[in-house]
Coordinates of C-alpha atoms and ligand atoms in Angstrom, one line a residue:
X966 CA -1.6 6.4 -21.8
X967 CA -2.7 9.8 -21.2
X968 CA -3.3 11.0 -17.5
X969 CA -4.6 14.7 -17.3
X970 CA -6.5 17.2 -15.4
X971 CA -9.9 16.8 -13.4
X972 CA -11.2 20.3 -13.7
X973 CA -15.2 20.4 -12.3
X974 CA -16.4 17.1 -12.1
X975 CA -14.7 15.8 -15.2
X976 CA -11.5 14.5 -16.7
X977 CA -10.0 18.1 -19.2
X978 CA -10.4 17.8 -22.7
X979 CA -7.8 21.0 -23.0
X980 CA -4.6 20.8 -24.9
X981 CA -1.5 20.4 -22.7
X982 CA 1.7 22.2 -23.7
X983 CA 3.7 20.2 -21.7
X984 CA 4.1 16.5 -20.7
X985 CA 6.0 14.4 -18.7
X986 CA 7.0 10.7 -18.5
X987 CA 5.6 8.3 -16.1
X988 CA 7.9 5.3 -15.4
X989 CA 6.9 1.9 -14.4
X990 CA 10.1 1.5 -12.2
X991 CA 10.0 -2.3 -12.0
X992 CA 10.7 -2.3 -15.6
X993 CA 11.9 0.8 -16.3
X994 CA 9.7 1.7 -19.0
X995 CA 7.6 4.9 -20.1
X996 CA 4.0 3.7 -19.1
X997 CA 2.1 7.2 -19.7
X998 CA 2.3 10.7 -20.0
X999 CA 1.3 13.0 -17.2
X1000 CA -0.3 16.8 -18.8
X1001 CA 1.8 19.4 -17.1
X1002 CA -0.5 22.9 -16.5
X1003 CA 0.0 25.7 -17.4
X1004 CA -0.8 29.0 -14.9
X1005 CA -4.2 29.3 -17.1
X1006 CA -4.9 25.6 -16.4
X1007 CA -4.4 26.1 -12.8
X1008 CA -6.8 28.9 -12.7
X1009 CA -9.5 26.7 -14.6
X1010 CA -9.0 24.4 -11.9
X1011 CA -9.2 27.3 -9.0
X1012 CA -12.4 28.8 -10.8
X1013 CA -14.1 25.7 -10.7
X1014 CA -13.5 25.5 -7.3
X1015 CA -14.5 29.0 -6.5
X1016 CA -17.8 28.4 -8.4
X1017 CA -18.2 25.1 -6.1
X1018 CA -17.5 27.0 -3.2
X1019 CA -20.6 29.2 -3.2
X1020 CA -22.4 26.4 -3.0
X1021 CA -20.4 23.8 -1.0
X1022 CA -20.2 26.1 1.6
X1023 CA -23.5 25.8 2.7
X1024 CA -24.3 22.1 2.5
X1025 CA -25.2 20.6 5.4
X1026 CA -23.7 18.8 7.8
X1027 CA -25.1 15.5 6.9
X1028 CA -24.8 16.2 3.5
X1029 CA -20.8 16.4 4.0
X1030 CA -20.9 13.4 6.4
X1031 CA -22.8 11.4 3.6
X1032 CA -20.7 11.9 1.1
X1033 CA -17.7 10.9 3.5
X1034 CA -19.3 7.5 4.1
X1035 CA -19.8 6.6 0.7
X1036 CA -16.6 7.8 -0.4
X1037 CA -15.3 5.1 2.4
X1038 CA -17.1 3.0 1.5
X1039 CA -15.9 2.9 -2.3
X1040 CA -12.0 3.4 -1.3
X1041 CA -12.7 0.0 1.0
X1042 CA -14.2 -1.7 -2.0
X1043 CA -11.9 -0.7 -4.6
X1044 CA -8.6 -0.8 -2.7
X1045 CA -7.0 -3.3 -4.5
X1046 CA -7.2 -0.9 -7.6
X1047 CA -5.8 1.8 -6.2
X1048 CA -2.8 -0.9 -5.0
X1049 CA -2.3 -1.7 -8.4
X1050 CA -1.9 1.7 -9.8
X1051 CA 0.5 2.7 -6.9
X1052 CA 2.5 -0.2 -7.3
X1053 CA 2.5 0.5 -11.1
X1054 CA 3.5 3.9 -11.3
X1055 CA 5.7 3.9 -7.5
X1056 CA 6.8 0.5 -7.2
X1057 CA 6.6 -0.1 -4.0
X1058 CA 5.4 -3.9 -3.1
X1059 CA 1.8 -4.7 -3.1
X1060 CA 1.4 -5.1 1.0
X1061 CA 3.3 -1.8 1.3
X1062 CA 0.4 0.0 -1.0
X1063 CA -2.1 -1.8 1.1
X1064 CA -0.6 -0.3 4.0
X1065 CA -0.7 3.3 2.5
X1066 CA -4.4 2.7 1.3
X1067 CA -5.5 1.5 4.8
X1068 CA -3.7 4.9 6.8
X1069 CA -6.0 6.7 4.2
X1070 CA -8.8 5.1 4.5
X1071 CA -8.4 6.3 8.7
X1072 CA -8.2 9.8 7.4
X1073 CA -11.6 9.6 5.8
X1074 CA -13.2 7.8 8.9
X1075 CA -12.3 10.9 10.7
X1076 CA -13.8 13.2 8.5
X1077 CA -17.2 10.8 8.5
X1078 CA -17.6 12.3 12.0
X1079 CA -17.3 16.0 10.8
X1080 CA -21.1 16.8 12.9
X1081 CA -19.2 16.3 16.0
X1082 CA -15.7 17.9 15.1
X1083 CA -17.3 21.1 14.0
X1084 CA -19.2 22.0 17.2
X1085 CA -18.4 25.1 18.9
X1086 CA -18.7 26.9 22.2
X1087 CA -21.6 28.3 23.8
X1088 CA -21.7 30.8 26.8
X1089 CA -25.2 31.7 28.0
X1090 CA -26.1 34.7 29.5
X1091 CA -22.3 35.5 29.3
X1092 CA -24.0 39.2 30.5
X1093 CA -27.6 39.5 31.5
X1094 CA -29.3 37.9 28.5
X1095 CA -26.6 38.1 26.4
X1096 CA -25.1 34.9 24.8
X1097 CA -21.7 34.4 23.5
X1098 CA -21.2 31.6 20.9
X1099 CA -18.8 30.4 18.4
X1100 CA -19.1 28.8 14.9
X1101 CA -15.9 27.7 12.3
X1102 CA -16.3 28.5 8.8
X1103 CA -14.3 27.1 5.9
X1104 CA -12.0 29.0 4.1
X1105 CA -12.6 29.1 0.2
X1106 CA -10.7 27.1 -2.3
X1107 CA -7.6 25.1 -0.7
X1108 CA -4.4 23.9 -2.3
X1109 CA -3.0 21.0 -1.8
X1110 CA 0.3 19.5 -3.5
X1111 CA 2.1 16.0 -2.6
X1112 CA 5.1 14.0 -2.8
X1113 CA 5.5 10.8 -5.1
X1114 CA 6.1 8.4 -2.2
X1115 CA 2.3 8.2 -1.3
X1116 CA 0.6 9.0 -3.7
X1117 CA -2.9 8.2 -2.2
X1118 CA -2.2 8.4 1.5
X1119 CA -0.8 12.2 1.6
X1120 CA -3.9 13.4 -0.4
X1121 CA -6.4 12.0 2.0
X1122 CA -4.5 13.6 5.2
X1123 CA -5.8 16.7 3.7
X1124 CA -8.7 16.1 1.2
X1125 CA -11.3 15.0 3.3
X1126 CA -11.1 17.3 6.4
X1127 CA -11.0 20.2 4.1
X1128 CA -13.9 19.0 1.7
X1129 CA -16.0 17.9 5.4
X1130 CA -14.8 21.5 6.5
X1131 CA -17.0 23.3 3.9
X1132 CA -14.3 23.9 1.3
X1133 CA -13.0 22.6 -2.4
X1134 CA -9.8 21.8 -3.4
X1135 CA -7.5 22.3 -6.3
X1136 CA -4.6 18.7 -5.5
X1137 CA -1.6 19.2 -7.4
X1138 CA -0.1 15.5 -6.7
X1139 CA 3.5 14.6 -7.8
X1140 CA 4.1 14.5 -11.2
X1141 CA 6.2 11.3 -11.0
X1142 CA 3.0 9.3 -10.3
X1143 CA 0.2 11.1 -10.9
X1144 CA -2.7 8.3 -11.7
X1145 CA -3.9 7.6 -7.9
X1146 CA -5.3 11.1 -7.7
X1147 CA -7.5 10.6 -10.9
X1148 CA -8.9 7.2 -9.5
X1149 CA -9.9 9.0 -6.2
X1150 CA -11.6 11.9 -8.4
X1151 CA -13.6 9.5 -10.1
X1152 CA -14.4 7.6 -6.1
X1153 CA -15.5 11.3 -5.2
X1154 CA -17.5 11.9 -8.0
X1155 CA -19.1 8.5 -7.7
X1156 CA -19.5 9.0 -3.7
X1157 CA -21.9 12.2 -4.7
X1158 CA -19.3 15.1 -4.2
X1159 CA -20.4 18.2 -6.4
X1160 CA -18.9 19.0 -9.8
X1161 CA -15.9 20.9 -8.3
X1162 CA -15.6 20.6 -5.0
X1163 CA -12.6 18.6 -5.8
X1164 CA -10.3 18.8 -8.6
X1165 CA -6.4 17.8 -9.5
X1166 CA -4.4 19.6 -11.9
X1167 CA -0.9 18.0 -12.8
X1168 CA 2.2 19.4 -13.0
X1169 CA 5.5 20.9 -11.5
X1170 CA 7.1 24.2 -10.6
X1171 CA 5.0 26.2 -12.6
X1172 CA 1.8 24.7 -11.0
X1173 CA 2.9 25.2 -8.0
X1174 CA 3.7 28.6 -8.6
X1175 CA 0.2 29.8 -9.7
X1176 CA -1.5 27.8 -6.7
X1177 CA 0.6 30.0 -4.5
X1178 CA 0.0 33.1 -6.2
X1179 CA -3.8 32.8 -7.2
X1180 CA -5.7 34.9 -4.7
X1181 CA -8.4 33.0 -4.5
X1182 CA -6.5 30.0 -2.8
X1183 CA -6.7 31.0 1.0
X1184 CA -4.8 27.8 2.1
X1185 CA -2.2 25.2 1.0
X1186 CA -1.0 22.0 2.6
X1187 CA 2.2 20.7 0.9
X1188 CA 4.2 17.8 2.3
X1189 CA 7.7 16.9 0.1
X1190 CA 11.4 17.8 0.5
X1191 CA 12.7 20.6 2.7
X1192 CA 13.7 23.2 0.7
X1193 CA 10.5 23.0 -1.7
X1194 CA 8.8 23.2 1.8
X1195 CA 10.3 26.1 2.6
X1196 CA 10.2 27.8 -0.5
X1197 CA 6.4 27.2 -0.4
X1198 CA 6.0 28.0 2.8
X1199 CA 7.8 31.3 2.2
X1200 CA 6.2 32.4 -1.0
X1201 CA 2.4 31.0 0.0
X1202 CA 2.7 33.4 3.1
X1203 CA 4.0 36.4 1.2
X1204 CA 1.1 36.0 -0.4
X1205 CA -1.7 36.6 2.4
X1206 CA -2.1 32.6 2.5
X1207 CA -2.5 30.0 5.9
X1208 CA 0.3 27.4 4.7
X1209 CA 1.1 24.4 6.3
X1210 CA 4.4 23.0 4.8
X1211 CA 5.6 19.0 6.0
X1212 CA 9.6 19.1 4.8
X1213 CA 12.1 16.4 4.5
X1214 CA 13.5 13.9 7.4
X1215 CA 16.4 12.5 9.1
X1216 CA 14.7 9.6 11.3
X1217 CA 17.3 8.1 14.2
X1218 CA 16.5 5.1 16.3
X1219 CA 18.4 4.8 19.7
X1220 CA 19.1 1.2 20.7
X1221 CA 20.0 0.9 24.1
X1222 CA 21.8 -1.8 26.0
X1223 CA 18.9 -2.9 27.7
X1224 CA 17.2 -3.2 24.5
X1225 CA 15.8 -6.9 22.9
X1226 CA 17.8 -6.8 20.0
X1227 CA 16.2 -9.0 18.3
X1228 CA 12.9 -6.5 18.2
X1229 CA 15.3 -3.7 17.3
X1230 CA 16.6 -5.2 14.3
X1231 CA 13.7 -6.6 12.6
X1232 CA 12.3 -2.7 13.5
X1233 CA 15.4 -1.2 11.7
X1234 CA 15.1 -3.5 8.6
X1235 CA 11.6 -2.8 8.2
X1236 CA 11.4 0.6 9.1
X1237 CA 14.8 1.0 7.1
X1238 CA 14.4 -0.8 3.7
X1239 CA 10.3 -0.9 3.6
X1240 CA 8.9 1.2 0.5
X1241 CA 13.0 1.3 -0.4
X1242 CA 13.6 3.7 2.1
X1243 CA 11.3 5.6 0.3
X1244 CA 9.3 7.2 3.7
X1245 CA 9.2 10.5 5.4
X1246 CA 9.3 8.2 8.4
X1247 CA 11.5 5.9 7.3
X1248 CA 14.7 4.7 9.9
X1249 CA 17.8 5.9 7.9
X1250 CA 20.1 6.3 11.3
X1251 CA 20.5 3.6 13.9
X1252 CA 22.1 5.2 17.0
X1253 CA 23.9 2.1 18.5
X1254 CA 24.9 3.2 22.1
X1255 CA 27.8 1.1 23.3
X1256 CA 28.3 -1.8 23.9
X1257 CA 25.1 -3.4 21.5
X1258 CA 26.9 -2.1 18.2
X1259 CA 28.9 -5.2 16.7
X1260 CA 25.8 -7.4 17.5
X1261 CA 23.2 -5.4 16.3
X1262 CA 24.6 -4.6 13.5
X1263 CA 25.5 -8.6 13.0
X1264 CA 21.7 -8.9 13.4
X1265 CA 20.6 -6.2 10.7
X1266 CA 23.1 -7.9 8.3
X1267 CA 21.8 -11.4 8.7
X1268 CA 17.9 -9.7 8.1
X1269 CA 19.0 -7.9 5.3
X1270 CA 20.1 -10.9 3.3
X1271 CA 17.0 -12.5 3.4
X1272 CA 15.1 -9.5 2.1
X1273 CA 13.2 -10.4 -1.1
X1274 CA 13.6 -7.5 -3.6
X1275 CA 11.7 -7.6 -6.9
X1276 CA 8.6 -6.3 -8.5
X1277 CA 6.2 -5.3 -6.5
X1278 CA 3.7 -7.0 -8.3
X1279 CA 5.4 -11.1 -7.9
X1280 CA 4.0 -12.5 -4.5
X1281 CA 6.3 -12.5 -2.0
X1282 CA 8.6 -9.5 -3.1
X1283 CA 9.0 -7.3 0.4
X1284 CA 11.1 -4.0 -1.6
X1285 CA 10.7 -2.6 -4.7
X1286 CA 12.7 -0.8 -6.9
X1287 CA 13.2 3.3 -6.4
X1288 CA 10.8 5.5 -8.2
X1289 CA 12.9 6.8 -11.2
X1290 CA 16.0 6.3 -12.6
X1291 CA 17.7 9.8 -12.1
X1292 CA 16.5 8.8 -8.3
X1293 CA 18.3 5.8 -8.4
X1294 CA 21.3 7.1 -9.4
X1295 CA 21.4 9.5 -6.8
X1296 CA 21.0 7.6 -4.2
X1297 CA 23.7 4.9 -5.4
X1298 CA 26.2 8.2 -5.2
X1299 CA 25.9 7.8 -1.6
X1300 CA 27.1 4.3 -1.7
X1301 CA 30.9 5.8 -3.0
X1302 CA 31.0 8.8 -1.1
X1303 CA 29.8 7.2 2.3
X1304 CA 32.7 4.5 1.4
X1305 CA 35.5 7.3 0.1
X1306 CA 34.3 9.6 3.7
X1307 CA 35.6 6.6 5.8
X1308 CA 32.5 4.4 6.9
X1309 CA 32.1 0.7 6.7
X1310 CA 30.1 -0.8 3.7
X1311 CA 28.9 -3.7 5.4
X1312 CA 26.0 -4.3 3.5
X1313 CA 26.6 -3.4 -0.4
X1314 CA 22.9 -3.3 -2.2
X1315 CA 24.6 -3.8 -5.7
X1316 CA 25.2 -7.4 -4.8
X1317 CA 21.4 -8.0 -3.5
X1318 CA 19.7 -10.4 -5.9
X1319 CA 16.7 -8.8 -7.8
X1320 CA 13.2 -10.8 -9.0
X1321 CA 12.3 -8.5 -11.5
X1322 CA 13.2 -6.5 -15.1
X1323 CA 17.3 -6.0 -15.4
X1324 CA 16.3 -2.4 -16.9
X1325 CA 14.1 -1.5 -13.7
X1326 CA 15.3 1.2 -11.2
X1327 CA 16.9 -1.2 -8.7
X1328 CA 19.4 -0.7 -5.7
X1329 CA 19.4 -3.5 -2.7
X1330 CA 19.5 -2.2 1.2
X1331 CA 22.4 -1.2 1.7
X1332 CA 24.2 -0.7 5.3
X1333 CA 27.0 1.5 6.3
X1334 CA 28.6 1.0 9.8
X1335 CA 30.8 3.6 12.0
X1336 CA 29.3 6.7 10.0
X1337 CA 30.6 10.1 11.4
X1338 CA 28.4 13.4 11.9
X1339 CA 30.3 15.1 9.0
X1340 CA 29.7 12.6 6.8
X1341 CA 26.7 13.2 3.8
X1342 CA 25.2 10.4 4.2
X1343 CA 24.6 11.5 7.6
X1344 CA 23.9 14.9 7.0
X1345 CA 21.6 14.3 4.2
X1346 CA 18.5 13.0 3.9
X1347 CA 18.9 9.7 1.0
X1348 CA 15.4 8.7 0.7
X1349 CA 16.3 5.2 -0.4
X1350 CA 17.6 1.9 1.0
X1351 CA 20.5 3.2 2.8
X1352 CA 20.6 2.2 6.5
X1353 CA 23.3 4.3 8.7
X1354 CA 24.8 3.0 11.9
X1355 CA 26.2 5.7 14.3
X1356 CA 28.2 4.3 17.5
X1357 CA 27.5 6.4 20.9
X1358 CA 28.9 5.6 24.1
X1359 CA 26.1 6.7 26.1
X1360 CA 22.5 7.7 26.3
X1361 CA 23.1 11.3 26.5
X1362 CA 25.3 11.4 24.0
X1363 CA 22.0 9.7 21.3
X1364 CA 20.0 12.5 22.9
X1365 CA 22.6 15.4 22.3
X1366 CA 22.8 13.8 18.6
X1367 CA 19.2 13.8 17.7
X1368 CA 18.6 16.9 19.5
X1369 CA 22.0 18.4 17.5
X1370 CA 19.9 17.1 13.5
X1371 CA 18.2 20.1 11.7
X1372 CA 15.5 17.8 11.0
X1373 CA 12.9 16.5 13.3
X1374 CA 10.2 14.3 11.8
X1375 CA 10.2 10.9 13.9
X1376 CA 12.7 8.7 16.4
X1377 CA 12.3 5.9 18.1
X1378 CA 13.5 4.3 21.2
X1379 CA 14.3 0.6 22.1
X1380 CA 14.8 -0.2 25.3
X1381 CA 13.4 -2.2 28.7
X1382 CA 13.8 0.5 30.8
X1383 CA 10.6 2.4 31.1
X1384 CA 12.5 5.3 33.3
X1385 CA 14.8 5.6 30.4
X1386 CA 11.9 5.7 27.6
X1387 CA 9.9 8.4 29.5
X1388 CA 13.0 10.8 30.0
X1389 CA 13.7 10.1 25.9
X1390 CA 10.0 11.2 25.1
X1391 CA 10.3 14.6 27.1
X1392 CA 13.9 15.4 26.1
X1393 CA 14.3 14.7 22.8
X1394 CA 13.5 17.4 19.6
X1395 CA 11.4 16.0 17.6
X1396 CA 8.1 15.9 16.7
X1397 CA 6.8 12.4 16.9
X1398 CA 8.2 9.6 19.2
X1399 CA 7.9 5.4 19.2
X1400 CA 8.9 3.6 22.1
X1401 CA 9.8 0.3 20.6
X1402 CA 7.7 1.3 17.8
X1403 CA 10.1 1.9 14.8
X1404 CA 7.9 4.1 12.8
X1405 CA 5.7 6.4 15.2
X1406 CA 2.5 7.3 12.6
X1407 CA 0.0 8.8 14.5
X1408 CA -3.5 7.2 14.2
X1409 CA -5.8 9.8 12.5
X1410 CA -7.5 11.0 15.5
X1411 CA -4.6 12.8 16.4
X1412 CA -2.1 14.7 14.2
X1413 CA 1.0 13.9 12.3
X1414 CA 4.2 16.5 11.8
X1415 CA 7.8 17.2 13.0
X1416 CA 9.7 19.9 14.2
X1417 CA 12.7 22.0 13.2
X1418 CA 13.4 21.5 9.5
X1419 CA 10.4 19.1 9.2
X1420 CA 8.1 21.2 8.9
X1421 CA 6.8 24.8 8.4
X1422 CA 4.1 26.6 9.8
X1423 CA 2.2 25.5 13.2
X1424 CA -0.2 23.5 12.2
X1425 CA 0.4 19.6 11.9
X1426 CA -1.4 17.4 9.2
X1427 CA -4.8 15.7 9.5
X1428 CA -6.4 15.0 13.1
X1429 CA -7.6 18.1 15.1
X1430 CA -5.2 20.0 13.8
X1431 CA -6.6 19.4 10.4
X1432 CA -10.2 20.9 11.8
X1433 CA -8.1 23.8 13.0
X1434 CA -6.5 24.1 9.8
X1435 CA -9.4 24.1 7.3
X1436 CA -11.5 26.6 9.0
X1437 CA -11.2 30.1 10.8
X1438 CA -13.4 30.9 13.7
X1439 CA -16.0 33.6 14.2
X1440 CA -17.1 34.8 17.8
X1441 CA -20.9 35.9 18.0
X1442 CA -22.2 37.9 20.5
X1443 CA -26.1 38.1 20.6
X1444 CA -28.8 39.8 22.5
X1445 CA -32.7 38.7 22.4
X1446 CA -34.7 40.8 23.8
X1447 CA -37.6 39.0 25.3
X1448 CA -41.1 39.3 23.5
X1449 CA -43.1 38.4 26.2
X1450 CA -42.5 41.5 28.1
X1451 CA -43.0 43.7 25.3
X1452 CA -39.5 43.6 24.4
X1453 CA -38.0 45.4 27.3
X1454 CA -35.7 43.8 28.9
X1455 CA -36.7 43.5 32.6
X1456 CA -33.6 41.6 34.1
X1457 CA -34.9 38.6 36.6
X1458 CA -38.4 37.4 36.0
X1459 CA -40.2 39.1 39.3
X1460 CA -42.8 36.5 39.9
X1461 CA -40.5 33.3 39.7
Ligands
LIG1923 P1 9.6 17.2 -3.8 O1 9.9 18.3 -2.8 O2 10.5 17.0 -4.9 O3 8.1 17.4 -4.4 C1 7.0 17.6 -3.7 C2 6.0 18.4 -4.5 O4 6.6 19.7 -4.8 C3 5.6 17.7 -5.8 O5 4.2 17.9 -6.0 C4 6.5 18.5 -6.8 O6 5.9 18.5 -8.1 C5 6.6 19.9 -6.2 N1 7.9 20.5 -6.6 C6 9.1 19.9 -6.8 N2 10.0 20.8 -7.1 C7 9.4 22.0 -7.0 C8 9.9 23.4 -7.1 N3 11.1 23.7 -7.4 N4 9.0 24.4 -6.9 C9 7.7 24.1 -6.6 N5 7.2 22.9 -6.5 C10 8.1 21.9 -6.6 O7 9.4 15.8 -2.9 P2 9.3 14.4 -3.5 O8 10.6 13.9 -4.0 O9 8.1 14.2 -4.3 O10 9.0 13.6 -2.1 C11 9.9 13.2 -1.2 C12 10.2 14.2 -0.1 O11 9.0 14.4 0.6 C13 11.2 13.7 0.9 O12 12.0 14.8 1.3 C14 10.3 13.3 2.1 O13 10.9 13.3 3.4 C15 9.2 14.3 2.0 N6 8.0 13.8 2.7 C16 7.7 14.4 3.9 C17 6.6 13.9 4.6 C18 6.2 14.5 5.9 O14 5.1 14.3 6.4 N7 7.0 15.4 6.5 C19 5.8 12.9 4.0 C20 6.1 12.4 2.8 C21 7.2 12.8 2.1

């Protein structure tokens, strides 16, 4: 199978020079071949935007809340699609790509109400007959490039508030699973977007590279690992553009004494091994603050051996398989050197029982106990099924190690005490707290991003800040003068 570029309104009929190999990871097989762009196929893609733009720009308000409703409407009705091809070309288990689909499908429900987000201020007579108001604009042609590990969700934090904002959008999703963003092209197109309003090329580095240097793209949102974040974040900037940039994560979840342990491991296994560890808010460090350690970690051990791994596809599977095989491989290094750096393998995902292909990219949660600070699979961030336990003897000391991480995506809490709770949520680093709540999403109405290493730039994704994001503001000032008296202004009306 062939996936390639949507380039104004329709799928390319170019020429790639490049390819690349999309894996069904449950089997471990080559199931297409994504077209990887060139600069010149970016800029086709940026034109076509431009051209849209013109246009876009001035559709009305209802026009861009219509097409939001019926694009819902389709994504609601052809969800179990879009799971499929996720599932097909990520691997993650059926209910997990659900779970993805239905975040998204918040995202655009927000941007359905883009009449009432876009209203601005109005002074009147801010001086004598002189009104001050202000109006937000859209920016031009937006960029927008993704990770693998959702490949539908991530997208939609940014597609639809900048399309219901009055701009287009060039999408440059990962070239590991490319597929979803074709299927939510054709959703668009169907839903009554104009030819080139939206519009995905495929591809990697060099892609990315032209996005960031075209001058005609006046913004990028890029979520994915922390150094490309940076990178983008650097080099979008040195180029005169508004960048958002969502990095990598590190997520810790303090259990304290107090805590029903019974809630806080199911949390940890869940929140650990769901999508294969394979989330930016993922749980890959359980701060176990002394004395709960040996029993909670008795209780995660006991949960992890009845997780059903397999294809995502066979009813009843709750973890999939990773989403290639170099990724695989890396993570499994992890498994040695965690081991050789002194930590205790409780939990060894090699021995986990598989329901699925011997030849797919498979590793079973794993869980280390008594992992030091110094250790890499601490310090790094695994992205896979690779649970860390970390013994503290005290609350402070959890806060002074979160607080001490470089990255600062999500935590969570677990605890009775709501005293204890409320101190965690003012003093801790990070940019997105649960309280019992293993992985703190924010619901779309508000806005999702981390601190620290987590994430560049100062606006956080979707939400308000996603309003803020997509448009710039423009102050008018405006003096009538009143025709009734000739056009002089005479001040206060005399006979009133
Ligand atoms: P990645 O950084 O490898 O890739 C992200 C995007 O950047 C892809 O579109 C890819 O094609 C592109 N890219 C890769 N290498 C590049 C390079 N050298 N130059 C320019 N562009 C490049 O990330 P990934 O492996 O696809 O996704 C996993 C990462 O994303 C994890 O670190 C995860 O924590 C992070 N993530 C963060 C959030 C968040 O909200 N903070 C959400 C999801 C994922």
């Amino acid at each position: 199978m062939r996936i390639t570029h949507w380039i104004g309104g329709k799928a390319w009929t170019g020429v790639s020079q490049r390819t690349g190999d999309v894996y069904d990871p449950a089997t471990g097989q080559v199931s297409g071949q994504v077209d990887l762009a060139r600069a010149s196929d970016v800029d086709e893609a940026v034109n076509a935007a431009h051209e849209a733009f013109a246009r876009w720009r001035h559709a009305s308000l209802t026009q861009r809340a219509n097409v939001m409703f019926a694009f819902r409407e389709l994504l609601n009705a052809r969800k179990a699609d879009l799971a499929e091809i996720i599932t097909a070309e990520h691997g993650k288990v059926r209910s997990d790509a659900a779970g993805e689909i239905q975040r998204a499908l918040e995202a655009v429900e927000f941007a359905c109400g883009i009449p009432q987000l876009l209203k601005g201020g109005f002074s009147e007579n801010a001086s004598t007959k002189v009104d001050v108001y202000s109006i937000q604009q859209p920016l031009g042609v937006v960029g927008v490039i993704s990770p693998f590990n959702f490949p539908a969700m991530v997208p939609l934090w940014f597609v639809p508030n900048a399309i219901a904002c009055g701009n287009t959008v060039v999408l440059k999703p990962s070239e590991k699973d490319p597929s979803a963003s074709n299927f939510l092209a054709e959703l668009f197109a169907e839903a009554g977007l104009p030819d080139g309003v939206f519009n995905v090329v495929h591809g990697d580095k060099e892609a990315v590279d032209r996005i960031l240097e075209n001058p005609e793209v006046k913004a990028v949102s890029f979520v994915g690992s922390t150094p490309i974040a940076r990178y983008v974040y650097e080099t979008g900037t040195r180029h005169g553009k508004r960048v958002q940039a969502l990095g990598g994560a590190k997520n810790h979840m303090v259990v304290l004494p107090d805590a029903d342990l019974d809630l806080a491991a199911d949390a940890a296994v869940s929140a650990g091994f769901g999508s294969a560890g394979e989330r930016c808010m993922a749980i890959s460090v359980v701060v176990a603050v002394d004395p709960v350690g040996d029993e909670l970690v008795g209780k995660i051990s006991e949960r992890i051996a009845g997780l059903h791994v397999g294809d995502g596809r066979r009813p009843g599977c709750e973890m999939g398989p990773l989403v290639t095989g170099a990724h695989r491989d890396k993570v499994l290094s992890y498994l040695d050197s965690g081991r050789s750096a002194g930590a205790t393998l409780v939990v060894d995902g090699r021995g986990h029982s598989i329901d699925g292909d011997d030849a797919g990219f498979w590793l079973g949660p794993t869980l280390f106990d008594h992992v030091g600070e110094d250790m890499s699979i601490y310090t790094d961030e695994i992205f896979g099924p690779v649970l860390s336990v970390v013994r503290v003897p005290s609350y402070d000391a959890a806060v002074e190690l979160v607080n001490a991480n470089r990255y600062g995506n999500g935590t969570a809490i677990f605890t009775n005490d709501g005293g204890a709770a409320r101190r965690y949520q003012n003093e801790i680093e990070i940019g997105m707290v649960g309280v019992n709540v293993a992985i703190p999403v924010p619901v779309s109405y508000y806005s999702f991003g981390g601190w620290k290493d987590s994430l560049f730039g100062d606006s956080h994704a979707y939400g308000p800040d996603g309003v803020r994001f997509f448009t710039r503001t423009k102050v008018v000032t405006s003096r009538w003068l009143d025709p009734s008296h000739g056009g002089v202004n005479l001040g206060f009306p005399q006979n009133s």
